[in-house]
């Protein structure tokens, strides 16, 4: 009886991983393609203002496409393509939170430091920033490929990354909320309208940061709890539990594009933020 348990557990984890990967491929790829088309075509605003969202969509599309390799690795392990799978996982573990944080940073600067935001508003600055970010992401992919078999080492890196990104986005959200609670005083009709417009911009920025922060907590909180618990107690095994946590992160690949479509008013019967 005991000898059958490991096999049964392995079968369950394969099923969970297979389902989450399939959902990400079927739902994540078309929604991210749609977001990319909206940004490139200019249907949702200027490309400069949505450049980080565009790069996030590209990163998600690349990972969604690589899910074909994930499925092959799950059900045909004899092909030995785990290195390619581990490489592509870097797009998920770093690419997604990195570009989400850049979106939050942009909103934070627009509200709290508008002079700095206007100074670096041109597309060339965002383009240069994204070149550096993609270099960091590719480096992360290479690290994932080289140390793919050392789960504990990788999970510690993920824990540090996720805690950092959650903390900094929480700071952005609280800073924008504080700015929202302290509107600039003014008198007169024109000034009142301008103040109301500024408050609307702040509220929109706060909602965007809040949605991203909540979605990141859904993605990464299981990782944080698991790895922290495993560090505190060596009796906790990361293997199968880590696969479940990774599956949660994978299956939610369509959440960010849906939030973007919601924000831009592209979802039926739902007003944008």
Tab-separated table of C-alpha atoms in Angstrom:
chain	number	residue	atom	x	y	z
A	1	UNK	CA	0.000	0.000	0.000
A	2	UNK	CA	2.719	2.444	0.920
A	3	UNK	CA	4.646	1.674	-2.227
A	4	UNK	CA	1.733	2.803	-4.341
A	5	UNK	CA	1.407	6.185	-2.676
A	6	UNK	CA	4.405	7.867	-4.343
A	7	UNK	CA	3.212	6.751	-7.760
A	8	UNK	CA	-0.318	7.978	-7.090
A	9	UNK	CA	1.000	11.319	-5.813
A	10	UNK	CA	3.184	11.686	-8.883
A	11	UNK	CA	0.186	10.975	-11.109
A	12	UNK	CA	-1.857	13.632	-9.317
A	13	UNK	CA	0.865	16.243	-9.675
A	14	UNK	CA	1.176	15.414	-13.382
A	15	UNK	CA	-2.560	15.875	-13.812
A	16	UNK	CA	-2.530	19.192	-11.927
A	17	UNK	CA	0.441	20.486	-13.902
A	18	UNK	CA	-1.029	19.295	-17.181
A	19	UNK	CA	-4.374	20.983	-16.536
A	20	UNK	CA	-2.836	24.289	-15.419
A	21	UNK	CA	-0.447	24.329	-18.386
A	22	UNK	CA	-3.266	23.593	-20.830
A	23	UNK	CA	-5.459	26.345	-19.366
A	24	UNK	CA	-2.591	28.817	-19.619
A	25	UNK	CA	-1.981	27.852	-23.240
A	26	UNK	CA	-5.643	27.956	-24.276
A	27	UNK	CA	-6.696	31.082	-22.373
A	28	UNK	CA	-3.471	32.991	-21.771
A	29	UNK	CA	-2.146	33.000	-25.327
A	30	UNK	CA	-5.208	34.469	-27.137
A	31	UNK	CA	-5.898	37.084	-24.445
A	32	UNK	CA	-2.296	38.286	-24.471
A	33	UNK	CA	-2.275	38.346	-28.284
A	34	UNK	CA	-5.401	40.516	-28.151
A	35	UNK	CA	-3.778	42.885	-25.649
A	36	UNK	CA	-0.680	43.108	-27.844
A	37	UNK	CA	-2.810	43.908	-30.896
A	38	UNK	CA	-4.728	46.633	-29.007
A	39	UNK	CA	-1.498	48.321	-27.913
A	40	UNK	CA	0.303	48.066	-31.268
A	41	UNK	CA	-2.758	49.258	-33.207
A	42	UNK	CA	-3.210	52.213	-30.847
A	43	UNK	CA	-6.758	51.170	-30.000
A	44	UNK	CA	-6.098	51.452	-26.255
A	45	UNK	CA	-3.923	54.596	-26.209
A	46	UNK	CA	-0.420	55.574	-27.226
A	47	UNK	CA	2.219	52.853	-27.311
A	48	UNK	CA	4.569	54.904	-25.124
A	49	UNK	CA	2.113	54.928	-22.211
A	50	UNK	CA	1.424	51.191	-22.572
A	51	UNK	CA	4.949	50.065	-23.412
A	52	UNK	CA	5.477	48.056	-20.215
A	53	UNK	CA	2.084	46.407	-20.666
A	54	UNK	CA	3.157	45.517	-24.212
A	55	UNK	CA	6.358	43.888	-22.967
A	56	UNK	CA	4.399	42.040	-20.285
A	57	UNK	CA	2.085	40.676	-22.987
A	58	UNK	CA	5.076	39.566	-25.084
A	59	UNK	CA	6.649	37.833	-22.075
A	60	UNK	CA	3.389	36.033	-21.291
A	61	UNK	CA	2.948	35.032	-24.941
A	62	UNK	CA	6.412	33.503	-25.040
A	63	UNK	CA	5.731	31.556	-21.863
A	64	UNK	CA	2.295	30.437	-23.075
A	65	UNK	CA	3.862	29.179	-26.312
A	66	UNK	CA	6.496	27.269	-24.335
A	67	UNK	CA	3.723	25.389	-22.538
A	68	UNK	CA	3.756	22.966	-25.443
A	69	UNK	CA	7.209	21.936	-24.206
A	70	UNK	CA	5.870	21.741	-20.662
A	71	UNK	CA	3.151	19.335	-21.750
A	72	UNK	CA	5.623	17.194	-23.675
A	73	UNK	CA	7.943	17.117	-20.660
A	74	UNK	CA	5.068	16.042	-18.391
A	75	UNK	CA	3.710	13.217	-20.527
A	76	UNK	CA	6.783	12.191	-22.545
A	77	UNK	CA	9.647	12.595	-20.039
A	78	UNK	CA	11.864	10.295	-22.097
A	79	UNK	CA	12.528	13.151	-24.549
A	80	UNK	CA	14.628	14.879	-21.866
A	81	UNK	CA	13.725	18.493	-22.660
A	82	UNK	CA	13.621	19.630	-19.037
A	83	UNK	CA	16.402	22.186	-19.624
A	84	UNK	CA	14.282	24.011	-22.202
A	85	UNK	CA	11.284	23.910	-19.852
A	86	UNK	CA	13.369	25.306	-16.983
A	87	UNK	CA	14.682	28.072	-19.262
A	88	UNK	CA	11.181	29.186	-20.240
A	89	UNK	CA	10.021	29.198	-16.605
A	90	UNK	CA	12.250	32.250	-16.060
A	91	UNK	CA	9.771	34.228	-18.162
A	92	UNK	CA	7.118	33.427	-15.589
A	93	UNK	CA	9.064	33.698	-12.364
A	94	UNK	CA	10.740	37.031	-13.158
A	95	UNK	CA	9.280	38.472	-16.360
A	96	UNK	CA	5.718	38.756	-15.078
A	97	UNK	CA	6.399	40.463	-11.702
A	98	UNK	CA	9.146	42.651	-13.188
A	99	UNK	CA	6.955	44.235	-15.864
A	100	UNK	CA	4.002	44.450	-13.469
A	101	UNK	CA	6.208	46.374	-11.063
A	102	UNK	CA	7.265	48.712	-13.878
A	103	UNK	CA	3.596	49.443	-14.605
A	104	UNK	CA	3.056	50.262	-10.925
A	105	UNK	CA	6.219	52.391	-10.853
A	106	UNK	CA	4.955	54.362	-13.830
A	107	UNK	CA	1.637	55.093	-12.102
A	108	UNK	CA	3.419	55.960	-8.865
A	109	UNK	CA	5.685	58.485	-10.601
A	110	UNK	CA	2.752	60.013	-12.497
A	111	UNK	CA	0.941	60.735	-9.227
A	112	UNK	CA	3.657	61.324	-6.626
A	113	UNK	CA	6.511	62.660	-8.801
A	114	UNK	CA	4.843	64.140	-11.917
A	115	UNK	CA	7.904	66.214	-12.875
A	116	UNK	CA	10.098	63.092	-13.015
A	117	UNK	CA	7.358	61.253	-14.916
A	118	UNK	CA	7.117	63.977	-17.575
A	119	UNK	CA	10.904	64.111	-17.897
A	120	UNK	CA	11.128	60.411	-18.716
A	121	UNK	CA	7.822	60.154	-20.569
A	122	UNK	CA	9.274	59.768	-24.104
A	123	UNK	CA	9.319	56.248	-25.529
A	124	UNK	CA	13.122	56.095	-25.820
A	125	UNK	CA	13.504	55.941	-22.043
A	126	UNK	CA	11.039	53.086	-21.734
A	127	UNK	CA	12.731	51.321	-24.633
A	128	UNK	CA	16.143	51.572	-22.974
A	129	UNK	CA	14.695	50.375	-19.675
A	130	UNK	CA	13.063	47.357	-21.340
A	131	UNK	CA	16.322	46.376	-23.046
A	132	UNK	CA	17.930	46.160	-19.612
A	133	UNK	CA	14.924	44.300	-18.184
A	134	UNK	CA	14.967	41.704	-20.962
A	135	UNK	CA	18.677	41.142	-20.352
A	136	UNK	CA	17.889	40.492	-16.670
A	137	UNK	CA	15.024	38.151	-17.604
A	138	UNK	CA	17.173	36.142	-20.012
A	139	UNK	CA	19.818	35.857	-17.303
A	140	UNK	CA	17.123	34.555	-14.956
A	141	UNK	CA	16.071	32.023	-17.604
A	142	UNK	CA	19.659	30.805	-17.876
A	143	UNK	CA	19.922	30.469	-14.089
A	144	UNK	CA	16.680	28.482	-14.040
A	145	UNK	CA	18.054	26.205	-16.740
A	146	UNK	CA	21.417	25.654	-15.017
A	147	UNK	CA	19.975	25.085	-11.539
A	148	UNK	CA	16.650	23.542	-12.546
A	149	UNK	CA	17.320	20.354	-10.602
A	150	UNK	CA	18.206	22.253	-7.416
A	151	UNK	CA	14.676	23.200	-6.394
A	152	UNK	CA	15.538	24.497	-2.949
A	153	UNK	CA	18.094	26.944	-4.373
A	154	UNK	CA	15.659	28.217	-7.012
A	155	UNK	CA	12.798	28.470	-4.548
A	156	UNK	CA	14.917	30.622	-2.254
A	157	UNK	CA	15.597	32.957	-5.165
A	158	UNK	CA	11.890	33.074	-5.994
A	159	UNK	CA	11.066	33.839	-2.358
A	160	UNK	CA	13.462	36.809	-2.334
A	161	UNK	CA	12.113	38.068	-5.669
A	162	UNK	CA	8.465	37.840	-4.702
A	163	UNK	CA	8.926	39.449	-1.306
A	164	UNK	CA	10.806	42.308	-2.971
A	165	UNK	CA	8.190	42.873	-5.677
A	166	UNK	CA	5.261	42.635	-3.268
A	167	UNK	CA	6.936	45.061	-0.852
A	168	UNK	CA	7.770	47.650	-3.475
A	169	UNK	CA	4.295	47.493	-5.040
A	170	UNK	CA	2.745	47.828	-1.595
A	171	UNK	CA	4.859	50.956	-1.113
A	172	UNK	CA	3.638	52.330	-4.465
A	173	UNK	CA	0.025	51.640	-3.547
A	174	UNK	CA	0.262	53.258	-0.117
A	175	UNK	CA	2.071	56.298	-1.556
A	176	UNK	CA	-0.594	56.850	-4.195
A	177	UNK	CA	-3.336	56.327	-1.594
A	178	UNK	CA	-1.732	58.969	0.628
A	179	UNK	CA	-1.582	61.368	-2.321
A	180	UNK	CA	-5.230	60.587	-3.041
A	181	UNK	CA	-6.242	61.386	0.534
A	182	UNK	CA	-4.416	64.716	0.436
A	183	UNK	CA	-5.677	66.632	-2.638
A	184	UNK	CA	-4.277	70.038	-3.306
A	185	UNK	CA	-6.507	72.881	-2.021
A	186	UNK	CA	-8.042	75.320	-4.481
A	187	UNK	CA	-10.901	77.640	-5.046
A	188	UNK	CA	-12.919	78.618	-8.086
A	189	UNK	CA	-14.679	76.605	-10.760
A	190	UNK	CA	-11.678	76.032	-13.009
A	191	UNK	CA	-9.450	75.054	-10.136
A	192	UNK	CA	-12.137	72.740	-8.755
A	193	UNK	CA	-12.459	70.951	-12.097
A	194	UNK	CA	-8.714	70.566	-12.349
A	195	UNK	CA	-8.554	69.226	-8.817
A	196	UNK	CA	-11.324	66.719	-9.569
A	197	UNK	CA	-9.483	65.629	-12.696
A	198	UNK	CA	-6.287	65.147	-10.663
A	199	UNK	CA	-8.205	63.104	-8.103
A	200	UNK	CA	-9.598	60.893	-10.880
A	201	UNK	CA	-6.079	60.273	-12.197
A	202	UNK	CA	-4.865	59.389	-8.711
A	203	UNK	CA	-7.802	57.047	-8.135
A	204	UNK	CA	-7.213	55.329	-11.468
A	205	UNK	CA	-3.533	54.871	-10.649
A	206	UNK	CA	-4.403	53.506	-7.199
A	207	UNK	CA	-6.880	50.996	-8.666
A	208	UNK	CA	-4.337	49.786	-11.212
A	209	UNK	CA	-1.663	49.300	-8.536
A	210	UNK	CA	-4.160	47.652	-6.182
A	211	UNK	CA	-5.344	45.186	-8.835
A	212	UNK	CA	-1.787	44.260	-9.741
A	213	UNK	CA	-0.846	43.908	-6.075
A	214	UNK	CA	-3.827	41.633	-5.366
A	215	UNK	CA	-3.125	39.523	-8.443
A	216	UNK	CA	0.533	39.192	-7.425
A	217	UNK	CA	-0.524	38.026	-3.965
A	218	UNK	CA	-2.696	35.359	-5.576
A	219	UNK	CA	0.205	34.258	-7.784
A	220	UNK	CA	2.996	34.276	-5.255
A	221	UNK	CA	1.597	34.045	-1.726
A	222	UNK	CA	1.525	30.209	-1.908
A	223	UNK	CA	5.219	30.272	-2.867
A	224	UNK	CA	6.088	32.584	-0.002
A	225	UNK	CA	4.202	30.482	2.568
A	226	UNK	CA	5.639	27.203	1.263
A	227	UNK	CA	9.279	28.233	1.024
A	228	UNK	CA	9.188	30.122	4.324
A	229	UNK	CA	7.664	27.085	6.033
A	230	UNK	CA	10.260	24.791	4.473
A	231	UNK	CA	13.058	27.029	5.740
A	232	UNK	CA	11.624	26.988	9.244
A	233	UNK	CA	10.970	23.258	9.251
A	234	UNK	CA	13.198	20.869	7.334
A	235	UNK	CA	10.459	18.220	7.553
A	236	UNK	CA	8.459	20.041	4.853
A	237	UNK	CA	9.269	18.715	1.384
A	238	UNK	CA	9.144	21.221	-1.455
A	239	UNK	CA	8.801	18.824	-4.386
A	240	UNK	CA	5.112	18.106	-4.977
A	241	UNK	CA	3.895	21.130	-3.012
A	242	UNK	CA	6.175	23.280	-5.154
A	243	UNK	CA	4.591	21.854	-8.295
A	244	UNK	CA	1.132	22.778	-6.993
A	245	UNK	CA	2.288	26.343	-6.224
A	246	UNK	CA	3.882	26.601	-9.668
A	247	UNK	CA	0.610	25.378	-11.195
A	248	UNK	CA	-1.282	28.182	-9.464
A	249	UNK	CA	1.137	30.708	-10.948
A	250	UNK	CA	0.871	29.116	-14.399
A	251	UNK	CA	-2.911	28.852	-14.518
A	252	UNK	CA	-3.379	32.545	-13.680
A	253	UNK	CA	-1.559	33.694	-16.824
A	254	UNK	CA	-4.766	35.090	-18.300
A	255	UNK	CA	-5.573	37.254	-15.247
A	256	UNK	CA	-3.282	40.161	-16.140
A	257	UNK	CA	-4.569	40.551	-19.736
A	258	UNK	CA	-8.147	40.387	-18.427
A	259	UNK	CA	-7.328	43.173	-15.967
A	260	UNK	CA	-5.898	45.204	-18.830
A	261	UNK	CA	-9.007	44.609	-20.964
A	262	UNK	CA	-11.150	45.555	-17.981
A	263	UNK	CA	-9.163	48.745	-17.471
A	264	UNK	CA	-9.474	49.754	-21.122
A	265	UNK	CA	-13.189	48.916	-21.265
A	266	UNK	CA	-12.727	46.040	-23.712
A	267	UNK	CA	-14.585	43.433	-21.685
A	268	UNK	CA	-18.307	43.166	-22.525
A	269	UNK	CA	-20.675	44.826	-20.052
A	270	UNK	CA	-17.795	45.968	-17.826
A	271	UNK	CA	-16.656	49.551	-17.613
A	272	UNK	CA	-12.931	50.233	-17.638
A	273	UNK	CA	-11.208	51.686	-14.646
